[in-house]
CSV table of C-alpha atoms in Angstrom, one decimal:
chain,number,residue,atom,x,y,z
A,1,UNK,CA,-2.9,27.0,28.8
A,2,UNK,CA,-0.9,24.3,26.7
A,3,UNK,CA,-0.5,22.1,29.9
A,4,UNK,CA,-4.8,22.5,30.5
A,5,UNK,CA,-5.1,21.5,26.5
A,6,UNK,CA,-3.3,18.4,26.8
A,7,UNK,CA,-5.2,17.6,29.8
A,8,UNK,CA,-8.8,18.2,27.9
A,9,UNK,CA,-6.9,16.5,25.1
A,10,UNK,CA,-6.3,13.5,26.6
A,11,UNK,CA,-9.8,13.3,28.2
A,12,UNK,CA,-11.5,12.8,25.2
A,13,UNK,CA,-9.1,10.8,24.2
A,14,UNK,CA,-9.1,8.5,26.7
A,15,UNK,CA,-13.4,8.2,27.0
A,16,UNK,CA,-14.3,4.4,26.7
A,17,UNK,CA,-16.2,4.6,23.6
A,18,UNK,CA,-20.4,3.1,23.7
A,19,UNK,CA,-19.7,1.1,20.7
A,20,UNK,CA,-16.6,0.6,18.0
A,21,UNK,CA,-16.9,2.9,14.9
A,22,UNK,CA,-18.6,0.2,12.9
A,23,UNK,CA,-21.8,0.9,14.6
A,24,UNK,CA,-25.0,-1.3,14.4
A,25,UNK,CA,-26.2,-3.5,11.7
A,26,UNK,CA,-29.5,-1.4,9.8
A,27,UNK,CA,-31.2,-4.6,9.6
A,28,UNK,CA,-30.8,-6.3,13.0
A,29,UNK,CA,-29.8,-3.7,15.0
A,30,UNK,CA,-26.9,-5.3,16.5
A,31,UNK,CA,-23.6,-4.2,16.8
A,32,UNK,CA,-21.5,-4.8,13.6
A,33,UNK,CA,-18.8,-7.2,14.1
A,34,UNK,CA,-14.8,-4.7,14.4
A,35,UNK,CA,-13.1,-7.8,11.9
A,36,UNK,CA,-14.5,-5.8,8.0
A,37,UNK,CA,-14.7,-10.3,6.5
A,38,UNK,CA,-18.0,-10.7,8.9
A,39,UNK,CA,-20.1,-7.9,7.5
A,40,UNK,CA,-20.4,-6.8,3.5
A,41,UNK,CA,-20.8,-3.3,1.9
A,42,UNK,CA,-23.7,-3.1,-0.1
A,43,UNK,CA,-22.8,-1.6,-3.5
A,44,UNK,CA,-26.5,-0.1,-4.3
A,45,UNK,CA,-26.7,2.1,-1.0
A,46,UNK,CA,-23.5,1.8,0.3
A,47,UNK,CA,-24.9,0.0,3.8
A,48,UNK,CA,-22.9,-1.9,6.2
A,49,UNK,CA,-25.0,-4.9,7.2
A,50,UNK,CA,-23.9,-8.2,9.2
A,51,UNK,CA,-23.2,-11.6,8.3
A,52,UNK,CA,-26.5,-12.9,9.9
A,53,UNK,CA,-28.7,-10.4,8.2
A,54,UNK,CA,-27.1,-11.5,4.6
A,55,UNK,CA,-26.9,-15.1,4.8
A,56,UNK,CA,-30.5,-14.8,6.1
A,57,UNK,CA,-31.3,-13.1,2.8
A,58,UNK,CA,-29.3,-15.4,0.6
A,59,UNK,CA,-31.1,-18.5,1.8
A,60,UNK,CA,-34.3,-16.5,2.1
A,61,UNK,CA,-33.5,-15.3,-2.0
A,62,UNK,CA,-32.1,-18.8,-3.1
A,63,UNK,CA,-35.0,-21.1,-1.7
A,64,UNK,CA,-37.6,-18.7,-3.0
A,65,UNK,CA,-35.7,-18.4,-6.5
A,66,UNK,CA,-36.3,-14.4,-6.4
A,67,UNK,CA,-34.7,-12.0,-7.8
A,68,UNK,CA,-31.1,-10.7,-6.2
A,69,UNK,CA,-32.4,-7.6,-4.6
A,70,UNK,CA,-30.3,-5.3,-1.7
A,71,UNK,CA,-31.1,-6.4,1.2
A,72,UNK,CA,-31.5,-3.0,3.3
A,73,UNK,CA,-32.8,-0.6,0.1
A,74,UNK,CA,-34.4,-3.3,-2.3
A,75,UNK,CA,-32.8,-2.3,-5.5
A,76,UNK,CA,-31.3,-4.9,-7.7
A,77,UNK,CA,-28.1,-5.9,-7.5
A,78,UNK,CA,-27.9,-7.9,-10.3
A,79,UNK,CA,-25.5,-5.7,-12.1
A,80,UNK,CA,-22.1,-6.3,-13.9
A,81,UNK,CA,-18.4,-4.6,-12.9
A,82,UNK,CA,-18.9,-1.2,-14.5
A,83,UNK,CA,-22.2,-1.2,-13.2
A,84,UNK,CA,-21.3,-1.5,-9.7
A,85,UNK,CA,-18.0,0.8,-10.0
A,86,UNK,CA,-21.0,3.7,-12.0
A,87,UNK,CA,-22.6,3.2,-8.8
A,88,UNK,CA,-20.2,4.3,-6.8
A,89,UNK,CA,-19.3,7.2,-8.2
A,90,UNK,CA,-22.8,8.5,-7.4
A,91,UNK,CA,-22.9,7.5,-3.9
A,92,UNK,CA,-19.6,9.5,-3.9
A,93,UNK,CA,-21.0,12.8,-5.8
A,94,UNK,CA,-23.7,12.4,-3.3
A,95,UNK,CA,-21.3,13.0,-0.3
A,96,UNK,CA,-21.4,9.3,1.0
A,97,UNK,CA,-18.3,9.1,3.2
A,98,UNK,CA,-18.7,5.5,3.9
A,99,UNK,CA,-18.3,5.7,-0.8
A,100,UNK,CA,-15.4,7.9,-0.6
A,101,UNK,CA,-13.6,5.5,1.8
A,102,UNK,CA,-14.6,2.7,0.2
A,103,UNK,CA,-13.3,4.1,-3.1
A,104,UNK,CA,-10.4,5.2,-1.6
A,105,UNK,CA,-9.2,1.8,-0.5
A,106,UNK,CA,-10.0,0.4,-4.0
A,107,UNK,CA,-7.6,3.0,-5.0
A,108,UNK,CA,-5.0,2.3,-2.8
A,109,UNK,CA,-5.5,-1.4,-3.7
A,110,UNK,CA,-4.1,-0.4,-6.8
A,111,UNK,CA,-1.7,1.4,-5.8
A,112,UNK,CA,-3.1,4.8,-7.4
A,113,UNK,CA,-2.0,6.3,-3.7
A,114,UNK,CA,-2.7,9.9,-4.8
A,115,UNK,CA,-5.9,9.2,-6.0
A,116,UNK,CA,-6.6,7.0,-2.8
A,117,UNK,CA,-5.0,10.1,-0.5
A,118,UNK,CA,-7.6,12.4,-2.1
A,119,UNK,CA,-10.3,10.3,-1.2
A,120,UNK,CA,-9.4,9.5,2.1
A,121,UNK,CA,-9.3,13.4,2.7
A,122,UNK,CA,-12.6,14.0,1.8
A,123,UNK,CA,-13.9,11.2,3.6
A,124,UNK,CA,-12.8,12.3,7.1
A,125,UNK,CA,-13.8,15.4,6.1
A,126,UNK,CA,-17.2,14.1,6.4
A,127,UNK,CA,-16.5,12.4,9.7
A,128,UNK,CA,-15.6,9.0,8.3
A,129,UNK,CA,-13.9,7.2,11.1
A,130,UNK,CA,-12.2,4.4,8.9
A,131,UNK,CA,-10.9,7.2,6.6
A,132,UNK,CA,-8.8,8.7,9.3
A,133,UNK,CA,-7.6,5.4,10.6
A,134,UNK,CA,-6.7,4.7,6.7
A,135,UNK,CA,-5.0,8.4,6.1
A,136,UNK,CA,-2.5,7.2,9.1
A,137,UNK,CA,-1.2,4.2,7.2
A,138,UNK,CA,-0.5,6.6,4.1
A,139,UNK,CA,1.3,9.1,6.5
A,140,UNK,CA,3.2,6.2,8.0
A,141,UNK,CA,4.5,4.5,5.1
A,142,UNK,CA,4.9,7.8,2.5
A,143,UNK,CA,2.4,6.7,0.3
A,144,UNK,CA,0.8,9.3,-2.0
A,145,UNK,CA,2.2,11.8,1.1
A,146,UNK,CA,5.3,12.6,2.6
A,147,UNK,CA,6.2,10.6,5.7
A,148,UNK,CA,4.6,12.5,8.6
A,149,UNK,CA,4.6,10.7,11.9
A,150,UNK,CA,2.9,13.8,13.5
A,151,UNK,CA,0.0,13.6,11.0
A,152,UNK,CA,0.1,9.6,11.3
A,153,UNK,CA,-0.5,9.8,15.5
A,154,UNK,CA,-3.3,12.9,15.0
A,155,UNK,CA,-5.2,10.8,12.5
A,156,UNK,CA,-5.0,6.9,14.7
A,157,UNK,CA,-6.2,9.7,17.8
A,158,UNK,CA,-9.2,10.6,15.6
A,159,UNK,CA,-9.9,7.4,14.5
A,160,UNK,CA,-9.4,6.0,18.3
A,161,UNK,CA,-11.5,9.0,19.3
A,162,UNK,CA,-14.3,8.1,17.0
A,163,UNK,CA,-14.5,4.3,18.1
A,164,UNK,CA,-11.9,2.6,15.3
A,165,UNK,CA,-10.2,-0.4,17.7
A,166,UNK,CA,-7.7,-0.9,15.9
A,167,UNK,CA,-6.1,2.8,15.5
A,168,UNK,CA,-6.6,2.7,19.0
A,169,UNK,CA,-4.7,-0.6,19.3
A,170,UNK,CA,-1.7,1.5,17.2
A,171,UNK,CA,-1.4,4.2,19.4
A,172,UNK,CA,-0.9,1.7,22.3
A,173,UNK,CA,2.1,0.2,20.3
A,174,UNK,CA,3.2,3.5,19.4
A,175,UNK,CA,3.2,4.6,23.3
A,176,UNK,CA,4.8,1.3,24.2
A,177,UNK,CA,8.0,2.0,21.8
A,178,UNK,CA,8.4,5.4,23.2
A,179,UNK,CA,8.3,4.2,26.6
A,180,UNK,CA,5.3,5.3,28.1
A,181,UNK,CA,3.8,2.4,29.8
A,182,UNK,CA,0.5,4.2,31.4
A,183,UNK,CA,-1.0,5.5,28.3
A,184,UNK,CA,-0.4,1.9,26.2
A,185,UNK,CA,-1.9,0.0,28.7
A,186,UNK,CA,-5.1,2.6,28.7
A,187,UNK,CA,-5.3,2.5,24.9
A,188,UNK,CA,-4.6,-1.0,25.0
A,189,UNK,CA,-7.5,-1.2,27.6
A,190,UNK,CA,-10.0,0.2,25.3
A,191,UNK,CA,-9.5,-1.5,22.6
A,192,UNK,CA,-9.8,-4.5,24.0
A,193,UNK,CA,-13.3,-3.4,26.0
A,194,UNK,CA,-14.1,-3.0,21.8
A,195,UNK,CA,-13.7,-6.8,21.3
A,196,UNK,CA,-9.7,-5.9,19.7
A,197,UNK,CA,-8.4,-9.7,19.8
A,198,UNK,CA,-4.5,-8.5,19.1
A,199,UNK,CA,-5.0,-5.6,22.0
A,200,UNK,CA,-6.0,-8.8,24.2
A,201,UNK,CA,-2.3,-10.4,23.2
A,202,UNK,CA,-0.5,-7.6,23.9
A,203,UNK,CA,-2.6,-6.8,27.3
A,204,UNK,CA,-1.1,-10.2,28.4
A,205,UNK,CA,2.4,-9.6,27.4
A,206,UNK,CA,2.1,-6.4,29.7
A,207,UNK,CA,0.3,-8.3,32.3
A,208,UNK,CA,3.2,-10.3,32.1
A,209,UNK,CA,5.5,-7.5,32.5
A,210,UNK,CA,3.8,-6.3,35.4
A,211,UNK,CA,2.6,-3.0,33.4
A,212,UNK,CA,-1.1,-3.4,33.9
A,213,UNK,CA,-2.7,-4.7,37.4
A,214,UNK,CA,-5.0,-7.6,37.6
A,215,UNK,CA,-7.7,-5.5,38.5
A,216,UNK,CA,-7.5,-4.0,35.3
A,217,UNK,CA,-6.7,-7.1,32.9
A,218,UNK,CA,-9.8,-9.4,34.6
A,219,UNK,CA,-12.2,-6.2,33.5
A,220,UNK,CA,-10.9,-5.8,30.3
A,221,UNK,CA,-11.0,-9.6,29.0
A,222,UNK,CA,-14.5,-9.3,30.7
A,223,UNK,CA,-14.9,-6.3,28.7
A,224,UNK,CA,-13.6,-8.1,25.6
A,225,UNK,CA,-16.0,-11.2,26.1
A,226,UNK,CA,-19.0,-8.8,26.4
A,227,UNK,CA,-18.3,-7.0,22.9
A,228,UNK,CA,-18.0,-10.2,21.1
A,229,UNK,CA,-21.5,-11.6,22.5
A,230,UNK,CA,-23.2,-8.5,21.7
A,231,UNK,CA,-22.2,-8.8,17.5
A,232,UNK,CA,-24.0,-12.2,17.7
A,233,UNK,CA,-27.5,-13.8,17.9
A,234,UNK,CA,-28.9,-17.2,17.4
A,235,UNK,CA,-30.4,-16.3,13.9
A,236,UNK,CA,-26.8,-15.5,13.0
A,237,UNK,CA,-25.1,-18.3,14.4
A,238,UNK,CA,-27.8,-20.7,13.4
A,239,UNK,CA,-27.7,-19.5,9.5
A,240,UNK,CA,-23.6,-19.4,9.6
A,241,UNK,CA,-23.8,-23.3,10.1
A,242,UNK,CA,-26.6,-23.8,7.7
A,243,UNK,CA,-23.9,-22.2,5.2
A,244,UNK,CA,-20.8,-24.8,5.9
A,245,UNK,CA,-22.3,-27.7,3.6
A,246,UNK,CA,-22.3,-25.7,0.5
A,247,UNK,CA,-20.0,-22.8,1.2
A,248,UNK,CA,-17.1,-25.1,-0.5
A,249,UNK,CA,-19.1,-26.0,-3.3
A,250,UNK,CA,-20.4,-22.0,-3.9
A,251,UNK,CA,-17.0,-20.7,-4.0
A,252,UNK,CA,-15.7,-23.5,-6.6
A,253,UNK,CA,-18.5,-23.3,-8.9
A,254,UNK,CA,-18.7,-19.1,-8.8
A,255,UNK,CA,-14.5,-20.0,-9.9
A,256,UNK,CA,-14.9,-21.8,-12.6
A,257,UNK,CA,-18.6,-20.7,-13.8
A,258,UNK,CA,-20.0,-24.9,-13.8
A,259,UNK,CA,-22.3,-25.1,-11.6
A,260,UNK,CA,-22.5,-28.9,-12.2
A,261,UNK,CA,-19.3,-29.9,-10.9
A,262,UNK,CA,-19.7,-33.1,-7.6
A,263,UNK,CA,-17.5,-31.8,-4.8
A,264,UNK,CA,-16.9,-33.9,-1.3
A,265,UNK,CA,-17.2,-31.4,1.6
A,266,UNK,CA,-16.8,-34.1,4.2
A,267,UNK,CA,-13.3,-33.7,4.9
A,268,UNK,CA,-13.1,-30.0,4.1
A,269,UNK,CA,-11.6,-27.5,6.5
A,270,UNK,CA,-13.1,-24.4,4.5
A,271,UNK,CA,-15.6,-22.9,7.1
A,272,UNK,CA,-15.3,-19.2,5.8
A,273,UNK,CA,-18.5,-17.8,4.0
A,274,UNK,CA,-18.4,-17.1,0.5
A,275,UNK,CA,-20.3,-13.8,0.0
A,276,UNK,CA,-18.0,-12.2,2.4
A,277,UNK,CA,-15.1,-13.0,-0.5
A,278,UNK,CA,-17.2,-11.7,-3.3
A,279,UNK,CA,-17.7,-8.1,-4.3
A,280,UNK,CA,-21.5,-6.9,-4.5
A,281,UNK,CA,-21.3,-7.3,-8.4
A,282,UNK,CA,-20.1,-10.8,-7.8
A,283,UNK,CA,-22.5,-12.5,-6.1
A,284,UNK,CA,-25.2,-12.4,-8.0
A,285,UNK,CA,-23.2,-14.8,-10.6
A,286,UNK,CA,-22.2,-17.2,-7.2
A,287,UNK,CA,-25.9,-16.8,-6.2
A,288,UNK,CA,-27.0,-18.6,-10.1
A,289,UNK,CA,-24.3,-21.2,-9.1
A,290,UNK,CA,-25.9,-21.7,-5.8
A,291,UNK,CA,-29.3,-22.0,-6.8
A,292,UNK,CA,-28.5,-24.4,-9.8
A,293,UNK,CA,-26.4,-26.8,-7.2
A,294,UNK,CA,-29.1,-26.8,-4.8
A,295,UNK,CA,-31.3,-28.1,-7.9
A,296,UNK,CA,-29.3,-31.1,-8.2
């Protein structure tokens, strides 16, 4: 009976996931991007939506001088610190899982790991995927929880199980260390078919190593290729480059609150959107500075 568990076990646990946990942007409808600095968490409705869909907005927002609504639920976000964190809290006493781990993380940004162990806990408890892959780094590092490497590998499984790339791209490191090659490489594998960029490097180290065939290696970089087309689309690509000539010159004057300050961006290697740096009650303070630099 034990033996026919493990075998149903690993089954599920070996599936190739349809799509990574992130799932699809509301808005676009395209997959959501695995790296969290592409997309932003919207702090009215606590909605996941891509980088395309927002800088879409932002332009849309800055060039008709509206008012900073959300983009997916149309409330204003226009609102100060305490406002957004006041927010929160009612997402969270409203069961919002994708709250509680975002709450949670806050938390442990703080280091109030108790507080961030609690949340995480009732987060998964809800079926929040990032929750459990978050509850494995408290296991494995003692934080708010005694060390519990049994705990740490049941919560990356649920979290792999459930689409999270990179608790799946754990487990294969785990598997590698103990010395069993075949179930890395699968793990490994499946990540990678997610669009996992470090599952790729290691892939390659065990291609290297003769631990995966070429067979499987050609179909998962294939794989890996495929996952990272489907997050993008022209609109997104095309409004990303639109961004680069005042990206600098947003995140410089939202720093020092002048929005009348001359920067040269010719020579600048900062490519990185700004909005993805701010937090929701942020940016409606860089979107003023935006607006008033675009004016000059």
């Amino acid at each position: 009976c034990k033996k026919r568990a493990a075998e149903l076990r690993d089954e599920i646990l070996f599936k190739q996931p349809e799509s990574s946990h992130e799932g699809d942007c509301p808005i676009c409808l395209l997959p959501l991007p695995i790296d969290s600095r592409k997309t932003i968490l919207t702090g009215c409705c606590s909605k996941v939506i891509c980088d395309g869909c927002n800088f879409a907005y932002i332009m849309r927002e800055c060039q008709g001088s509206k008012a900073p609504i959300c983009p997916f639920c149309r409330h204003l976000t226009d609102m100060s610190k305490e406002e957004y964190r006041r927010n929160l809290m009612k997402r969270i006493e409203a069961n919002d899982p994708e709250a509680m781990s975002h709450k949670g993380f806050d938390c442990e940004s703080e280091g109030d790991y108790i507080s961030a162990f609690g949340y995480y806990s009732k987060a998964t408890e809800l079926g929040d995927v990032e929750a459990h892959f978050s509850l494995s780094g408290l296991y494995r590092e003692g934080q708010g929880v005694e060390k519990d490497e049994k705990k740490e590998v049941h919560h990356l499984e649920e979290a792999a199980i459930g689409g999270h790339p990179k608790a799946r791209h754990n487990l294969g490191f785990v598997e590698l260390k103990n010395g069993r090659h075949a179930r890395a490489v699968k793990h490994l594998i499946i990540a990678a078919k997610l669009g996992h960029d470090m599952s790729v490097d290691l892939l390659k180290l065990c291609y290297r190593d003769g631990l995966v065939s070429k067979e499987d290696f050609a179909a998962a970089l294939r794989g890996h290729q495929a996952a990272d087309d489907a997050t993008k689309s022209p609109r997104g690509r095309r409004q990303y480059w639109n961004c680069q000539n005042w990206t600098l010159q947003w995140v410089l004057a939202f720093a020092s609150r002048n929005a009348n300050v001359v920067i040269d961006t010719q020579n600048s290697d900062y490519t990185y959107p700004a909005v993805v740096m701010c937090r929701q009650y942020e940016r409606s303070v860089a979107r003023r500075c935006l607006i008033k630099i675009i004016d000059l």
